Amino acid sequence: MKIVTPLIAALILTACAQEKSPPPAKDLFSPTNGERVTDCSIRFKKSGLCLSWGWESQPTSTAMGSLVFKTYRANLLDQSPVQVDLESTPQVILWMPEMGHGSRPTTVNPIDVGTYRASDVFFVMPGKWEILFQIKSGESVLDEAVVNVTI
Amino acid sequence: MKKVALLTIFWTFIAHASVSLPVEGQNLLTDKTVKASVENKKGLVVVFLSAVCPCSNSHVAELTKISNEYPDFNFIAIHSNANEEVAVAKNYFTDKKLPFPVIQDSKAKLADEFKALKTPHVYVVRPNGEIAYQGGVTNSADCSKADKNFLRDALDDIKQSHVVRTPSGRTLGCVIKRG
C-alpha cells in the first residue's frame, strides 16, 4: 500500500502535466465570422494601396523566417479593401534606421492575386527594425509601405 | 641583383601591409560612432564607395550579395570623397539600403590609412590587421562586364584556409578626391 499510494499520485500528476506551448503567433489572415481579416491600416505612401501582413514562420536569431503579405485597393463603391496585384513583384527590405544599415536580402514571390511571400527574412541583430515593402521600377522606388517591428 | 633586392622589398611590403582594427568612424546615416571589428569572424571587408561614381554604383548590388553569401566576414563601407556633399551621399546610401554601415570619412583619414585610391577599392583585413587582399572588387569598371571577381576569390581562399592567390587586383573606378 505504501508503494501504491505514491505511484497513483505520480500517475495523476503526470496525466495532468501539460507541455508548455509557445504563445500563438498573430495571424492576420485567420478567418473571423466567415470573412478574412483585411487590416488595411498599413498604407503605401503614394498610391493609396494598403497591405496586411503576418509571419508565416517567425525568424529567430539563427534561422531565417518568412512572411506573407496581401495588397489591396479601395473598392470604388464602398471603399472596402479589394485584393489587387501590384505593378511588379515588390521588394521587402529589412532596415535598421537607428544603425543606418540593413540586413540580408529577402526573396519575394507572388502566391496568388495580391498575395506575396517574402522568404529569407533574417534580422542580423536585435533592436528596432523597419520592414519596407517597396514597389520599384529599376533602381527607383515608386511607392513604399513601412512596418515597424522590434526584434 | 638590384632588381631582386627591390622585388624582395616590394613583396615584403605587400605581405606585411596591415591596418589597425577596429575600423572606426561616424556612421554617415545616423551620425553615431560605428566600430567595425573582426570579432568571431574570419576577416573584415572594407570597401571605399562613392555616391556619384558609376563604377562604384555598378558594384553595389554585387557587394550586397557578397555580404549575404559570406557571413563569416564583417563588412563596412567608407565614403571619403571630399567633392561629394554629405547630403548627397546620405540620400544615395539611404536609397541603397546596404546591409552594412557606411562611415563618413570627412577628412579622408581612413582613405589615407588604407591608401585607398579609387571607388570601389576593397580591402580584406584578417583579424591580426594584415591586409589579405586589396584592389578592385572585380576586374572591370562595370561590374556586369567583369569576368573575374577578385573579392569573392579572396574570401573563398580565406574560408578554405588557403593563402589568398591574388592578394592585389587592379583598382578601376573614380579617383577618391581628398579635401
XYZ file of C-alpha atoms in Angstrom:
330
model
C 0.000 0.000 0.000
C 2.910 2.271 0.852
C 4.273 1.792 -2.670
C 0.895 2.017 -4.419
C -0.105 5.433 -2.988
C 2.902 7.394 -4.294
C 2.611 5.548 -7.633
C -1.022 6.632 -8.029
C -0.077 10.185 -7.055
C 2.712 10.213 -9.599
C 0.395 8.904 -12.343
C -2.226 11.558 -11.578
C 0.417 14.302 -11.684
C 1.889 13.041 -14.948
C -1.535 12.741 -16.517
C -2.289 16.370 -15.689
C 1.099 17.696 -16.826
C 0.827 19.812 -19.970
C 3.673 20.696 -22.241
C 4.099 24.452 -22.222
C 3.367 25.607 -25.746
C 4.601 28.936 -27.188
C 2.027 31.730 -27.446
C 0.188 31.632 -30.801
C 1.604 33.958 -33.457
C -0.624 36.836 -34.510
C -2.422 35.627 -37.594
C -3.812 38.472 -39.615
C -5.286 36.117 -42.162
C -7.290 33.848 -39.897
C -10.986 33.806 -40.792
C -13.308 35.703 -38.446
C -17.075 35.237 -38.752
C -16.567 33.598 -42.107
C -14.618 36.563 -43.522
C -10.943 37.170 -43.852
C -9.493 39.952 -41.760
C -8.223 42.702 -44.025
C -6.363 45.125 -41.845
C -5.746 47.993 -44.241
C -4.068 50.303 -41.758
C -0.655 49.977 -43.417
C -0.719 52.252 -46.415
C 1.589 52.753 -49.351
C 2.714 56.377 -49.343
C 1.687 57.423 -52.863
C -0.767 55.057 -54.495
C -3.278 54.760 -51.660
C -2.956 50.975 -51.790
C -2.668 49.215 -48.472
C -1.400 45.932 -47.136
C -1.766 43.426 -44.366
C 0.924 41.006 -43.318
C 1.721 38.204 -40.926
C 4.560 35.876 -40.054
C 4.355 32.531 -41.757
C 7.461 31.407 -39.934
C 8.967 33.848 -37.465
C 12.729 34.321 -37.855
C 14.972 33.585 -34.889
C 18.494 34.689 -34.007
C 19.847 31.755 -36.022
C 17.181 30.891 -38.581
C 15.538 32.744 -41.426
C 11.785 33.170 -41.481
C 9.095 34.074 -43.954
C 6.130 36.405 -44.021
C 3.050 36.603 -46.178
C 1.529 39.911 -47.191
C -1.533 40.938 -49.133
C -2.103 44.138 -51.060
C -5.415 45.901 -51.528
C -7.071 48.801 -53.294
C -10.211 50.525 -52.061
C -13.474 49.287 -53.565
C -14.958 52.093 -55.699
C -18.431 51.593 -54.223
C -17.853 51.370 -50.510
C -14.080 51.743 -50.034
C -13.824 48.201 -48.683
C -10.451 46.534 -49.425
C -10.192 44.566 -52.660
C -7.157 42.381 -53.110
C -5.049 43.563 -56.031
C -1.760 42.679 -57.733
C 0.959 45.304 -57.652
C 2.518 46.576 -60.905
C 5.526 44.355 -60.306
C 6.629 41.929 -57.615
C 7.517 44.175 -54.709
C 10.740 44.032 -52.730
C 10.882 43.545 -48.991
C 13.850 45.250 -47.368
C 14.809 44.989 -43.722
C 16.235 48.278 -42.496
C 17.547 49.367 -39.122
C 17.208 53.173 -39.125
C 18.972 53.713 -35.807
C 22.027 51.822 -37.049
C 21.968 53.009 -40.662
C 22.204 49.574 -42.221
C 20.011 46.799 -43.470
C 20.023 43.038 -43.317
C 20.352 40.233 -45.799
C 18.254 40.466 -48.971
C 14.883 38.737 -48.881
C 13.216 36.817 -51.694
C 9.671 37.753 -52.697
C 7.391 35.547 -54.768
C 3.753 36.037 -55.756
C 1.445 33.315 -54.425
C -1.984 34.436 -55.604
C -3.791 37.647 -56.584
C -2.347 40.371 -54.375
C -0.660 37.797 -52.168
C 3.091 37.507 -51.765
C 5.533 35.518 -49.703
C 8.817 37.077 -48.540
C 11.273 34.386 -47.535
C 14.915 34.533 -46.335
C 13.838 37.059 -43.713
C 16.625 37.413 -41.176
C 17.428 40.194 -38.727
C 21.157 40.398 -38.112
C 20.773 41.912 -34.652
C 18.095 42.733 -32.076
C 16.593 46.221 -31.992
C 14.118 48.396 -33.849
C 13.693 47.451 -37.483
C 11.611 48.647 -40.395
C 10.150 46.215 -42.897
C 9.978 48.158 -46.147
C 7.568 46.933 -48.802
C 8.786 48.656 -51.955
C 7.354 48.861 -55.449
C 10.304 49.575 -57.713
C 10.999 50.367 -61.316
C 14.634 49.537 -61.944
C 16.534 51.215 -59.138
C 13.946 53.865 -58.280
C 11.309 53.320 -55.614
C 7.848 54.123 -56.971
C 5.990 53.536 -53.725
C 6.624 52.193 -50.273
C 4.839 50.965 -47.166
C 6.659 50.722 -43.849
C 6.066 48.447 -40.874
C 7.947 48.960 -37.599
C 8.964 45.893 -35.634
C 11.136 45.367 -32.589
C 13.242 42.221 -32.603
C 70.897 41.907 -58.106
C 69.388 45.356 -57.596
C 66.176 44.128 -59.200
C 65.980 41.142 -56.866
C 66.525 43.357 -53.823
C 63.837 45.801 -54.926
C 61.463 42.955 -55.665
C 62.125 41.432 -52.234
C 61.437 44.771 -50.545
C 58.261 45.183 -52.612
C 56.926 41.723 -51.764
C 57.867 42.150 -48.099
C 55.912 45.403 -48.073
C 52.886 43.770 -49.721
C 52.988 40.723 -47.461
C 53.140 42.769 -44.279
C 50.750 45.586 -45.173
C 48.416 45.960 -42.239
C 45.980 48.361 -40.642
C 44.783 48.922 -37.100
C 41.485 47.456 -36.008
C 38.689 48.127 -35.323
C 37.903 50.488 -38.159
C 36.069 53.329 -36.501
C 34.236 56.417 -37.689
C 30.978 58.312 -37.899
C 28.036 56.492 -39.420
C 27.008 58.524 -42.471
C 23.306 57.822 -41.969
C 22.946 58.071 -38.189
C 25.888 60.304 -37.182
C 26.646 57.796 -34.439
C 30.056 56.236 -33.941
C 30.444 52.905 -35.646
C 33.170 50.363 -34.958
C 33.797 47.558 -37.418
C 35.723 44.700 -35.921
C 36.578 41.118 -36.834
C 35.421 39.609 -33.549
C 34.459 35.954 -34.142
C 34.894 36.457 -37.880
C 37.463 35.395 -40.452
C 38.004 38.946 -41.597
C 36.693 42.400 -42.279
C 35.837 43.622 -45.766
C 36.387 47.363 -46.077
C 35.140 48.967 -49.264
C 35.511 52.577 -50.325
C 32.433 53.727 -52.220
C 31.243 56.868 -53.917
C 27.779 58.372 -54.086
C 28.187 59.553 -57.674
C 30.775 57.336 -59.369
C 29.092 54.944 -61.837
C 31.848 52.334 -61.406
C 31.220 52.310 -57.667
C 27.463 52.203 -58.211
C 27.717 49.238 -60.577
C 29.304 47.176 -57.787
C 26.799 47.949 -55.015
C 24.378 45.111 -55.803
C 27.260 42.640 -56.037
C 28.685 43.806 -52.689
C 25.237 43.358 -51.125
C 25.107 39.812 -52.489
C 28.633 39.004 -51.343
C 27.966 40.250 -47.809
C 24.946 37.933 -47.720
C 26.846 34.935 -49.034
C 29.869 35.312 -46.765
C 28.521 35.643 -43.209
C 31.965 34.693 -41.833
C 33.100 38.201 -42.707
C 32.055 41.596 -41.431
C 31.562 44.360 -43.968
C 31.928 48.122 -43.742
C 31.747 50.811 -46.431
C 33.641 54.086 -46.299
C 32.734 57.292 -48.079
C 35.793 59.542 -48.302
C 35.180 61.706 -51.367
C 35.596 65.370 -50.414
C 33.959 66.504 -53.660
C 30.654 64.793 -52.813
C 28.332 66.659 -50.463
C 27.375 64.765 -47.326
C 23.682 65.386 -48.041
C 24.048 63.832 -51.500
C 25.891 60.853 -50.030
C 23.250 60.479 -47.308
C 20.474 60.382 -49.891
C 22.345 57.950 -52.074
C 23.204 55.477 -49.318
C 19.753 55.781 -47.730
C 18.321 54.673 -51.078
C 20.813 51.841 -51.479
C 19.863 50.233 -48.134
C 23.201 48.470 -47.768
C 23.256 45.555 -45.332
C 26.297 47.087 -43.606
C 27.101 50.569 -42.243
C 28.740 53.402 -44.186
C 31.361 55.534 -42.455
C 31.608 59.200 -43.423
C 35.362 59.763 -43.694
C 35.260 63.556 -43.986
C 38.979 64.207 -43.726
C 39.911 61.076 -45.665
C 41.783 59.786 -42.606
C 40.726 56.211 -43.300
C 41.388 56.587 -47.024
C 44.910 57.722 -46.148
C 45.421 54.926 -43.634
C 44.318 52.316 -46.172
C 45.983 54.172 -49.053
C 42.707 53.874 -50.935
C 42.897 55.296 -54.428
C 39.584 54.839 -56.172
C 35.978 53.777 -55.730
C 35.286 50.965 -55.450
C 38.526 49.966 -53.682
C 38.182 46.957 -51.427
C 40.346 45.531 -48.652
C 40.078 42.204 -46.877
C 41.601 42.550 -43.429
C 42.456 39.499 -41.309
C 41.864 39.516 -37.522
C 45.555 40.397 -36.952
C 45.173 43.516 -39.102
C 47.008 42.046 -42.066
C 45.601 43.042 -45.445
C 44.960 39.769 -47.247
C 43.564 41.383 -50.391
C 43.393 44.903 -51.751
C 42.182 46.236 -55.072
C 39.109 46.110 -57.243
C 36.014 44.115 -56.383
C 36.147 42.727 -59.929
C 38.402 43.141 -62.942
C 36.072 45.625 -64.618
C 34.930 49.169 -64.001
C 31.440 47.918 -64.837
C 30.573 45.010 -62.579
C 28.175 43.487 -65.116
C 31.035 43.129 -67.609
C 33.524 41.553 -65.209
C 34.829 38.044 -65.761
C 36.910 37.897 -62.584
C 35.680 38.554 -59.098
C 38.762 39.265 -57.005
C 36.853 39.807 -53.777
C 34.926 36.534 -53.980
C 38.133 34.670 -54.837
C 39.933 36.153 -51.817
C 37.058 35.355 -49.444
C 36.841 31.795 -50.800
C 40.577 31.306 -50.271
C 40.364 32.547 -46.676
C 37.263 30.443 -45.974
C 39.141 27.355 -47.135
C 42.208 28.358 -45.067
C 44.264 28.859 -48.219
C 46.690 31.650 -48.918
C 44.928 34.318 -50.986
C 46.087 33.536 -54.508
C 45.607 37.056 -55.817
C 46.499 39.424 -52.956
C 46.036 42.526 -55.060
C 43.960 43.422 -58.093
C 43.823 46.439 -60.347
C 41.533 49.121 -58.987
C 39.309 50.526 -61.706
C 36.981 53.371 -60.868
C 36.828 57.040 -59.909
C 39.704 58.641 -58.023
C 38.979 59.492 -54.384
C 39.250 63.254 -54.069
C 40.918 64.306 -50.833
C 39.936 67.631 -49.275
